[in-house]
Every structure is written in C-alpha cells, then in structure tokens.
PDB file of C-alpha atoms in Angstrom:
ATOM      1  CA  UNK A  82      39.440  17.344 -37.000  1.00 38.00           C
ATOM      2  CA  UNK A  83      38.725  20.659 -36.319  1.00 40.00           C
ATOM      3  CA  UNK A  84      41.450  23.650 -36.157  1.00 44.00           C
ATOM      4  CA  UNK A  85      43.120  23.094 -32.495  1.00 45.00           C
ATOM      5  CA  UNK A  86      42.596  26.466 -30.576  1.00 47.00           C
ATOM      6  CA  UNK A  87      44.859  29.017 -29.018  1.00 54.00           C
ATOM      7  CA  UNK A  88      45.394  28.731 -25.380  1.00 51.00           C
ATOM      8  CA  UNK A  89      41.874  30.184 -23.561  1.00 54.00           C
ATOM      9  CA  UNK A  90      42.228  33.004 -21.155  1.00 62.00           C
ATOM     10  CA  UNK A  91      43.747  32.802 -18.143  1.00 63.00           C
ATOM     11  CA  UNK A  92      41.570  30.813 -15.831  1.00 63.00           C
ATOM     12  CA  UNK A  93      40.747  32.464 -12.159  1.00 67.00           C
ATOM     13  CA  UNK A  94      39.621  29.607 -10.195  1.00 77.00           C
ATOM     14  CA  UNK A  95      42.746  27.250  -8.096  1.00 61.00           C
ATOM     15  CA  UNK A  96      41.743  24.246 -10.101  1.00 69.00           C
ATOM     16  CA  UNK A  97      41.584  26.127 -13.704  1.00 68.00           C
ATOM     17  CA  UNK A  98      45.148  27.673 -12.784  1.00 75.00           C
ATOM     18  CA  UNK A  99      46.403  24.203 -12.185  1.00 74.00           C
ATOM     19  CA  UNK A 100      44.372  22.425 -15.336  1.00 78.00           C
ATOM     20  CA  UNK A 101      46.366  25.202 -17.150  1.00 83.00           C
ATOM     21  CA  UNK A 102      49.750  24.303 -16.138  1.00 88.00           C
ATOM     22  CA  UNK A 103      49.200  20.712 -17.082  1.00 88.00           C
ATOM     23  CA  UNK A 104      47.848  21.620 -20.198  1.00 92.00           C
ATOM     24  CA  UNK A 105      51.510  23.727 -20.441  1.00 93.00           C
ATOM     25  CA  UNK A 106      53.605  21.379 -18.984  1.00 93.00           C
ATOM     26  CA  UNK A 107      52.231  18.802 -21.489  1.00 95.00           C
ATOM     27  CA  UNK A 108      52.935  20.921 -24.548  1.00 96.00           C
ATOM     28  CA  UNK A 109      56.721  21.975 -23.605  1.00 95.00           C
ATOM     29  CA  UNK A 110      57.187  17.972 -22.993  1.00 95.00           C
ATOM     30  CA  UNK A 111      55.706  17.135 -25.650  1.00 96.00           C
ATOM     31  CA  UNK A 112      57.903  19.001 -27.877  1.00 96.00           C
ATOM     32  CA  UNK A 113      60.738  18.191 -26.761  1.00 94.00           C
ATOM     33  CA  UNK A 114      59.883  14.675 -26.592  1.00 96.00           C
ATOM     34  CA  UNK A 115      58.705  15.322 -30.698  1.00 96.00           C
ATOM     35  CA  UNK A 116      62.120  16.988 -31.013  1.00 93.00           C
ATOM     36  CA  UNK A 117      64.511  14.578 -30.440  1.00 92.00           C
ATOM     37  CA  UNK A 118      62.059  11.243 -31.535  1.00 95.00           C
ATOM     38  CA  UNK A 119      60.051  12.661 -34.050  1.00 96.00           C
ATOM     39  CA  UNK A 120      56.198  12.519 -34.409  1.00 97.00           C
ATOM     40  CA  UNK A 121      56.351   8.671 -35.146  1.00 96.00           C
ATOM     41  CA  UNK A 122      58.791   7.602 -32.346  1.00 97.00           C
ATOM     42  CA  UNK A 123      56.284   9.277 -28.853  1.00 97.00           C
ATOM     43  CA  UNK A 124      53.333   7.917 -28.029  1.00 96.00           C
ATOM     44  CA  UNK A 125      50.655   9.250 -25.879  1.00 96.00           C
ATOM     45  CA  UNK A 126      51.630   6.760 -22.976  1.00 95.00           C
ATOM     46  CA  UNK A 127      55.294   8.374 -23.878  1.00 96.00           C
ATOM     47  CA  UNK A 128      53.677  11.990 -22.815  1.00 96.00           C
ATOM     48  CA  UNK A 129      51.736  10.684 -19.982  1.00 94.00           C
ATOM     49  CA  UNK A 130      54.900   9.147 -18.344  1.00 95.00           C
ATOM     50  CA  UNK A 131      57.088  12.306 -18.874  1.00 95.00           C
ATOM     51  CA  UNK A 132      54.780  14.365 -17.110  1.00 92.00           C
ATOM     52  CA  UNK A 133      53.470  11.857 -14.167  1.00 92.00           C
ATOM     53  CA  UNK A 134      50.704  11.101 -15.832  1.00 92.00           C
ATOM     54  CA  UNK A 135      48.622   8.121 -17.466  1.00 91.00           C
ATOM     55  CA  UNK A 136      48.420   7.793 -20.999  1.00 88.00           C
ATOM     56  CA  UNK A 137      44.337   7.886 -20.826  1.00 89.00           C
ATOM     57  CA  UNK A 138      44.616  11.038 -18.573  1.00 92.00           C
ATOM     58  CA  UNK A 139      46.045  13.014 -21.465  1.00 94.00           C
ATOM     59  CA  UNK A 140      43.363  12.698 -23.398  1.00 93.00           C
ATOM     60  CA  UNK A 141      41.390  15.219 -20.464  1.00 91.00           C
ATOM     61  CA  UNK A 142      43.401  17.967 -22.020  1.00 93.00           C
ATOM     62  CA  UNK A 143      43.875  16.601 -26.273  1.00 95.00           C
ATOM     63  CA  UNK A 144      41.869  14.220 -27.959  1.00 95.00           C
ATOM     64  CA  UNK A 145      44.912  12.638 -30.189  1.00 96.00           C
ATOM     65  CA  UNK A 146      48.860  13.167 -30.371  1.00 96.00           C
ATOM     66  CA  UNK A 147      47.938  15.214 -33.585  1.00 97.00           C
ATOM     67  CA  UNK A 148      45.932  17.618 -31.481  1.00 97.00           C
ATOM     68  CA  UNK A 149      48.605  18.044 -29.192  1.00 97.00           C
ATOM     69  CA  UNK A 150      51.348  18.445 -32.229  1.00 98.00           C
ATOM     70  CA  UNK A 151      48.920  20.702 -33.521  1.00 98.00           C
ATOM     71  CA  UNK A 152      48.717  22.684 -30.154  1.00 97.00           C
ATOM     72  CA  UNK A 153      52.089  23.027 -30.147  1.00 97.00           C
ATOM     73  CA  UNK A 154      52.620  24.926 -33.092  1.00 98.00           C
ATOM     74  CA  UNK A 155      49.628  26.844 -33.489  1.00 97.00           C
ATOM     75  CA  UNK A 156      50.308  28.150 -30.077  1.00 96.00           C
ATOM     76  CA  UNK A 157      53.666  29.031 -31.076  1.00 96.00           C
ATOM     77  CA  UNK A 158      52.629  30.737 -34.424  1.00 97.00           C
ATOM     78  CA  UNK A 159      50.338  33.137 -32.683  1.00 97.00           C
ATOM     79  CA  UNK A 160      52.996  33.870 -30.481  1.00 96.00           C
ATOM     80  CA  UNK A 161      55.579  34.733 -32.481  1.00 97.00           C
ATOM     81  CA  UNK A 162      53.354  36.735 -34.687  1.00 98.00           C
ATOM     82  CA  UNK A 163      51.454  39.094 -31.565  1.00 98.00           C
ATOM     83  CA  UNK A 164      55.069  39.203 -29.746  1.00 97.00           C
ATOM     84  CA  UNK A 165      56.562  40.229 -33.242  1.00 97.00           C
ATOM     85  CA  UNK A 166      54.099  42.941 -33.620  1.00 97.00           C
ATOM     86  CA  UNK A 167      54.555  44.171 -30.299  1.00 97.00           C
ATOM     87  CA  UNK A 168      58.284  44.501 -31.117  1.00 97.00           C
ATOM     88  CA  UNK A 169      57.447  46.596 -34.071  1.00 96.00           C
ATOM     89  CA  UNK A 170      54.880  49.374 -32.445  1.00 96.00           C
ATOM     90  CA  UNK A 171      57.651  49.764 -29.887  1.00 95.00           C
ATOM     91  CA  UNK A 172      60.640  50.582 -32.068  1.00 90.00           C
ATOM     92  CA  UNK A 173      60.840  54.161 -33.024  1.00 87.00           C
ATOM     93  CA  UNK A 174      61.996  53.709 -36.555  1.00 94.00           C
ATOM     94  CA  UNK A 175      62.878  51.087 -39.741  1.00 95.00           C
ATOM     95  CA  UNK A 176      66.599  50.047 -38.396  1.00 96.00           C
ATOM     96  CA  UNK A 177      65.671  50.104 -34.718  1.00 96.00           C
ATOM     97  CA  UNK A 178      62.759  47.651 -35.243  1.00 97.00           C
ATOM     98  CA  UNK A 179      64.663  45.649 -37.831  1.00 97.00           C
ATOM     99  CA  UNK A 180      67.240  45.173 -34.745  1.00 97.00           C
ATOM    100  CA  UNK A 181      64.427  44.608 -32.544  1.00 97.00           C
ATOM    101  CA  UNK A 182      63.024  41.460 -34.657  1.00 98.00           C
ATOM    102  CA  UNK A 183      66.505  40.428 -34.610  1.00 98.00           C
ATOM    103  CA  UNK A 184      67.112  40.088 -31.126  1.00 97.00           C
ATOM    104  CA  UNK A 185      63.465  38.877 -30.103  1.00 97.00           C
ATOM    105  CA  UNK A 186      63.910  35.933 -32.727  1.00 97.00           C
ATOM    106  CA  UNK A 187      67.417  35.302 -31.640  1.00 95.00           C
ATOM    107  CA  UNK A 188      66.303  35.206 -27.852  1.00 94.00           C
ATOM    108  CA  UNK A 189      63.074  32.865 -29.031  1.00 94.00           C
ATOM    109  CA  UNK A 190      65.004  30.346 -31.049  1.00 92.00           C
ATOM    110  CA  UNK A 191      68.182  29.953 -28.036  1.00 89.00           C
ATOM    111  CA  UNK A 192      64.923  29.707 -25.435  1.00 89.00           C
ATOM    112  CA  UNK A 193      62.588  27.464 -27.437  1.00 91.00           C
ATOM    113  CA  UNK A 194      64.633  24.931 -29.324  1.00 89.00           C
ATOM    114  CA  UNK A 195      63.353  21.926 -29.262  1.00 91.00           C
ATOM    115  CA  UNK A 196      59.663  23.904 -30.672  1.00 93.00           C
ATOM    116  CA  UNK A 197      61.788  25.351 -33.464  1.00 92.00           C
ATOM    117  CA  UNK A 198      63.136  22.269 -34.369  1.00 91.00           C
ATOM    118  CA  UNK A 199      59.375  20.344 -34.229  1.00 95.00           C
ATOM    119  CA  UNK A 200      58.161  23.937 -35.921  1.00 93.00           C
ATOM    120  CA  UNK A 201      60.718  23.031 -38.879  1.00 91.00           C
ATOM    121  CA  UNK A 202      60.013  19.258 -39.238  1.00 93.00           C
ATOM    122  CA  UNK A 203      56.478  18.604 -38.245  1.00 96.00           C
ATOM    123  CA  UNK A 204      54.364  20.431 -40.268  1.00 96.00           C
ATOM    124  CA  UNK A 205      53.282  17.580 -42.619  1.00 97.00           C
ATOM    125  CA  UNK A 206      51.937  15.991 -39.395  1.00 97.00           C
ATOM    126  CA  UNK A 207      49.150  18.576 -38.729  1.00 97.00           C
ATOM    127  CA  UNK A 208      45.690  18.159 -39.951  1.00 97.00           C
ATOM    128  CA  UNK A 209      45.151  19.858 -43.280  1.00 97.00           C
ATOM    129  CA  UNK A 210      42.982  22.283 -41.100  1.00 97.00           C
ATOM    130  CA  UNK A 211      45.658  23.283 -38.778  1.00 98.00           C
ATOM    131  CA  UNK A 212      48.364  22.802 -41.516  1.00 98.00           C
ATOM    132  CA  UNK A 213      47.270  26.119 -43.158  1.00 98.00           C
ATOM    133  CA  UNK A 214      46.343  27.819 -40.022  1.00 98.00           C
ATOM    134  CA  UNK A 215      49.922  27.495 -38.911  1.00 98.00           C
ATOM    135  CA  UNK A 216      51.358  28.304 -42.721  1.00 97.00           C
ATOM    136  CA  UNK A 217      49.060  31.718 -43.054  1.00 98.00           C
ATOM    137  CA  UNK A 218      50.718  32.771 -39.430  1.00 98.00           C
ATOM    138  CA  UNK A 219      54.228  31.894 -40.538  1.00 97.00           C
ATOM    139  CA  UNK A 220      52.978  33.831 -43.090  1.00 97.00           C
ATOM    140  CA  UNK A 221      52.360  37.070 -41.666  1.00 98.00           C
ATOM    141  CA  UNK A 222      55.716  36.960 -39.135  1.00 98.00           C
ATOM    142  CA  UNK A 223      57.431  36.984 -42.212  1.00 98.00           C
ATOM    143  CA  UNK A 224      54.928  39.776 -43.403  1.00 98.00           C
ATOM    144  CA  UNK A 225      56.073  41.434 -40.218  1.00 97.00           C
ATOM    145  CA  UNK A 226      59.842  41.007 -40.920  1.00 98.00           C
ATOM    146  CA  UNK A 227      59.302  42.265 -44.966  1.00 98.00           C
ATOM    147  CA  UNK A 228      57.157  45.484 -44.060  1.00 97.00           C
ATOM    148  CA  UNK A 229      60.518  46.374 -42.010  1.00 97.00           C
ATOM    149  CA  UNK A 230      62.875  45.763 -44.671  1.00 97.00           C
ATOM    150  CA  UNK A 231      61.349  47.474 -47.876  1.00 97.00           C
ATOM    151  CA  UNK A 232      61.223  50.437 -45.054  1.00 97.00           C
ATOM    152  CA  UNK A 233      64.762  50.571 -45.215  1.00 97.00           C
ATOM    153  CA  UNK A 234      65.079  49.231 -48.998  1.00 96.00           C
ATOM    154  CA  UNK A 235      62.106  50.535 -50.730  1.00 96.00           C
ATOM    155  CA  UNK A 236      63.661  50.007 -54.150  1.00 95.00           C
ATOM    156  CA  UNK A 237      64.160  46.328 -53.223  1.00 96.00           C
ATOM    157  CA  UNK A 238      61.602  43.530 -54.681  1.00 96.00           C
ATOM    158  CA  UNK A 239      59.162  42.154 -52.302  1.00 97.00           C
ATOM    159  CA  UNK A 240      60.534  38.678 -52.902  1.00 97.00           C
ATOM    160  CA  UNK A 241      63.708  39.625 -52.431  1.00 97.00           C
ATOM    161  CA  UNK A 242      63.380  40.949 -49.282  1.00 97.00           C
ATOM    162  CA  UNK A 243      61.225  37.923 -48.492  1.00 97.00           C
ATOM    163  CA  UNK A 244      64.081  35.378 -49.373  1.00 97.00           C
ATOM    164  CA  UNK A 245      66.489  37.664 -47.248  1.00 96.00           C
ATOM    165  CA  UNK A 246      64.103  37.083 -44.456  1.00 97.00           C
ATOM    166  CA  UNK A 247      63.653  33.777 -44.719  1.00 96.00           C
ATOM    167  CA  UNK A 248      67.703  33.080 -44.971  1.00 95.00           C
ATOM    168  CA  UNK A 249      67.736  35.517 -41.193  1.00 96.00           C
ATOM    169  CA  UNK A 250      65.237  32.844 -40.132  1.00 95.00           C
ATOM    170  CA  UNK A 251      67.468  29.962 -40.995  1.00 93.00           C
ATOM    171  CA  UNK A 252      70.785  31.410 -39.752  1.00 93.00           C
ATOM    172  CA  UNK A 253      69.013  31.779 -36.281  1.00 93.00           C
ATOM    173  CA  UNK A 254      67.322  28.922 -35.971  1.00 91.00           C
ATOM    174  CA  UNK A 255      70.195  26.517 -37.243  1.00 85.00           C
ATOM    175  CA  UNK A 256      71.274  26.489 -33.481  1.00 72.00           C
ATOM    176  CA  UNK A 257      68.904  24.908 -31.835  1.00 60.00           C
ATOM    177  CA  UNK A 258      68.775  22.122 -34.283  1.00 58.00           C
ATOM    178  CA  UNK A 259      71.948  20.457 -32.401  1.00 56.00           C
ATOM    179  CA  UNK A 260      69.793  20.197 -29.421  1.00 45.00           C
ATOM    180  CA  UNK A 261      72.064  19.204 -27.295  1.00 49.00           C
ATOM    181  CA  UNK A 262      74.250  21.716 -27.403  1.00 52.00           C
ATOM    182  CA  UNK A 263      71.101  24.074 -26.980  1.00 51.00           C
ATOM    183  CA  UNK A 264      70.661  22.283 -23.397  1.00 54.00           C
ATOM    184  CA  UNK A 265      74.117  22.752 -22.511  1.00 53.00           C
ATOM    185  CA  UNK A 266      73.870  26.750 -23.082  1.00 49.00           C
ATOM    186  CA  UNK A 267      71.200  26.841 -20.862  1.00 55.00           C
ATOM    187  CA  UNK A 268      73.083  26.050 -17.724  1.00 58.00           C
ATOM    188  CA  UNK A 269      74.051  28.113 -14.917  1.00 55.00           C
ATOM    189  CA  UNK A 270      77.451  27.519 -15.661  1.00 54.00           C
ATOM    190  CA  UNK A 271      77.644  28.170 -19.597  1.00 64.00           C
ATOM    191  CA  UNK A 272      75.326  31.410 -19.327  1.00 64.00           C
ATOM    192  CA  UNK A 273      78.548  33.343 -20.395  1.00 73.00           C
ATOM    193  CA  UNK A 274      78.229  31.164 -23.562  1.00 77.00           C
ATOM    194  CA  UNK A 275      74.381  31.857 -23.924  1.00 80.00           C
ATOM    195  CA  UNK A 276      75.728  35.431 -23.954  1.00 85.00           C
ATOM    196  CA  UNK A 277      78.539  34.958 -26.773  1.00 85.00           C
ATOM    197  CA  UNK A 278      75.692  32.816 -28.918  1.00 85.00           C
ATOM    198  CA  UNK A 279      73.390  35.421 -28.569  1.00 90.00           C
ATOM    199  CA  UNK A 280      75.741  38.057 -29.154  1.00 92.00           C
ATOM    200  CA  UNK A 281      77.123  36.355 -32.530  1.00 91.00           C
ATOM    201  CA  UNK A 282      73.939  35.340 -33.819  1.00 93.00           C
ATOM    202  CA  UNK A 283      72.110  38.924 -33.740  1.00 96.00           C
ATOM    203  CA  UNK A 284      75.545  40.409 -35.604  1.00 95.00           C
ATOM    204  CA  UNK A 285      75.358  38.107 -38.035  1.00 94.00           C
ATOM    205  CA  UNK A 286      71.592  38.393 -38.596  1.00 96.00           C
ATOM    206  CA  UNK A 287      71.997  42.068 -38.722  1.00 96.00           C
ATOM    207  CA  UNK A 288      74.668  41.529 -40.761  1.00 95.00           C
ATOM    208  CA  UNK A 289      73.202  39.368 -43.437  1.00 94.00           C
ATOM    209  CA  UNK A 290      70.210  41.882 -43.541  1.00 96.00           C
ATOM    210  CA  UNK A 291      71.999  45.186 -43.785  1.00 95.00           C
ATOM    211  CA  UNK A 292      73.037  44.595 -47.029  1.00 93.00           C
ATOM    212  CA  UNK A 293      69.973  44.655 -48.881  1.00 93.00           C
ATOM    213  CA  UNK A 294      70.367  48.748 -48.086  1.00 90.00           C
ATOM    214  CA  UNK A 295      73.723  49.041 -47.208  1.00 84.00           C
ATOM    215  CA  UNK A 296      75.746  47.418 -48.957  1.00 70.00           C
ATOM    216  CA  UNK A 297      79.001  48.742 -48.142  1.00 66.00           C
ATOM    217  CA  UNK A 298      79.258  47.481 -44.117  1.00 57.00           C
ATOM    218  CA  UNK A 299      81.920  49.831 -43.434  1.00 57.00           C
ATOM    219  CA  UNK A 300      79.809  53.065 -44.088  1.00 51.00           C
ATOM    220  CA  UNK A 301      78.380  55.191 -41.413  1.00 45.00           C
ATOM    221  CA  UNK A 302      74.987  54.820 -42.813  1.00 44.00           C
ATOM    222  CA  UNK A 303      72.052  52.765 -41.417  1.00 46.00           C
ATOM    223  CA  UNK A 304      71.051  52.316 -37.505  1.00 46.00           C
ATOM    224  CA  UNK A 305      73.723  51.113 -35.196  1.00 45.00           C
TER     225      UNK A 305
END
C-alpha cells in the first residue's frame, strides 16, 4: 500500500469543510477505539458505528483499517515534529526551549492519550511503507529534543543525551497509558487535577533532564 498522506489543506468549499471533519472525527475515534481494544479487537463496522456511520461508508475517506491506523500516526508524527520545531525558533535560548519541549510534550501526551498509547503499541501494524515514515519522524522529534540538550551539555555523548530523551519521553507519556484515569482529568470538575498532573510531570521532566548539565539540583546554575 502506498505511504498514507498527511492531512490535505484546508478545504474552502461547505461540503469539503464537512468531508474534513468526518475524516477527523474518524481518526480521534478511531484511536481511541485502537486504544483501549487494540488493532485486532475494532473493526471497520466498529468505526462506522462510533461515528454514525456505516461500515462501507468509511471506506469514502480510508481504503482499509490499516490506512486509517496508519493515518493516525503519521498525522500525529508530523505534528509533533512541525509543533516541536515551532517551540524551538520561539525560545530565546538552550534552557528556555528545553522547558518549552517540556511543557508542549507534557500538554500533548495529558490531551492526546489514547494516540500516545496506539503511537506506543501499534507500530508493528503499519505497512512497512508507513512503518518507516512514522520511525524517521519519531526520529527527528527526538533530533529536535537532542540538538537542545548537547546545547546545554556539549561535552555529553550524543547517545547519551538521546537515551536521556527518550527516558523524558517515557516519564510523560506513562500517564496516559491508564486511560481511564486520563478521561477522568479531563473533566470540568478534576481540571484542578489536570493542573497538579501537569504541574508534576514538567518538574519531573525538567528534573530528570537537568542533570545531564547540572548535576548538583540545588545550584543556582541553569534556566529556571
């Protein structure tokens, strides 16, 4: 099959804005229909009736439940990877963007979970094709992430600094895996605990991060 594509622009006519939505709709159901069955438990028919729709009428927007898996995260790859660099060309220096990264892949992971869990378990699902489309974006967030880090550590090795991004990813993205309790932060009534979750998950990121060049957490050096 060939690679799945990124979202097209935004369409200007009533009936391409509304095609659109269904397309979206379809995707954030279908992962969180993939999150908490897996690939093998939801069937087309499955996505169709979540949405409103017939089985058969999915199929107008992806030819096979692969397509759609592999919509899902491709879309989500180049996301994270243009929304990363933005984050980057707007921090003034090293520790401010390193913070920045932080808190944009804190806010994704507590506002996305059931992709991050389908990003994390999926991936042998995809197509070959789209398998190592989505594995060379990964790629480059973590690229992103790196660049920042031997900023700040330049006499650090590059896989080093790699692992230590790679164990930030994990530590953020362990939340949404109890999906559930993801769900329940997102209510009205536990936004206060959205707030603390946030809160404690960017310290400890930072945390976990600063140490690779400043190790001693109770100097006054590095960004605040």
């Amino acid at each position: 099959m060939a690679q799945t594509e990124r979202s097209p622009r935004p369409p200007t006519t009533v009936r391409g804005q509304a095609k659109a939505q269904r397309r979206q709709d379809l995707l954030a159901t279908s992962a969180t229909l993939l999150a908490e069955r897996g690939f093998a438990g939801v069937s087309i028919d499955d996505i169709g009736a979540a949405v409103g729709i017939s089985g058969p009428a999915v199929y107008r927007h992806f030819p096979s439940k692969q397509a759609v898996l592999g919509a899902i995260l491709l879309e989500v790859s180049h996301d994270l990877l243009d929304r990363g660099r933005e984050v980057v060309d707007r921090s003034p220096d090293p520790g401010r963007r390193l913070r920045a990264l932080i808190s944009f892949q804190v806010e994704f992971a507590l506002n996305r979970p059931a992709v991050i869990v389908v990003q994390d378990r999926e991936l042998p699902n995809l197509t070959e094709e789209d398998r190592h489309a989505v594995r060379a974006l990964q790629r480059g967030y973590v690229t992103l992430w790196v660049d920042v880090l031997r900023e700040l550590a330049p006499a650090r090795d590059v896989a080093e600094l790699t692992l230590r991004a790679q164990a930030a990813f994990g530590l953020i993205n362990s939340t949404p895996h109890s999906l559930r309790t993801a769900h329940r932060l997102r209510t009205p009534q536990d936004a206060g605990r959205l707030d603390i979750a946030r809160a404690a998950l960017e310290e400890m990121a930072w945390a976990a991060l600063r140490t690779a060049f400043d190790p001693d957490p109770t100097s006054t050096g590095g960004t605040p």
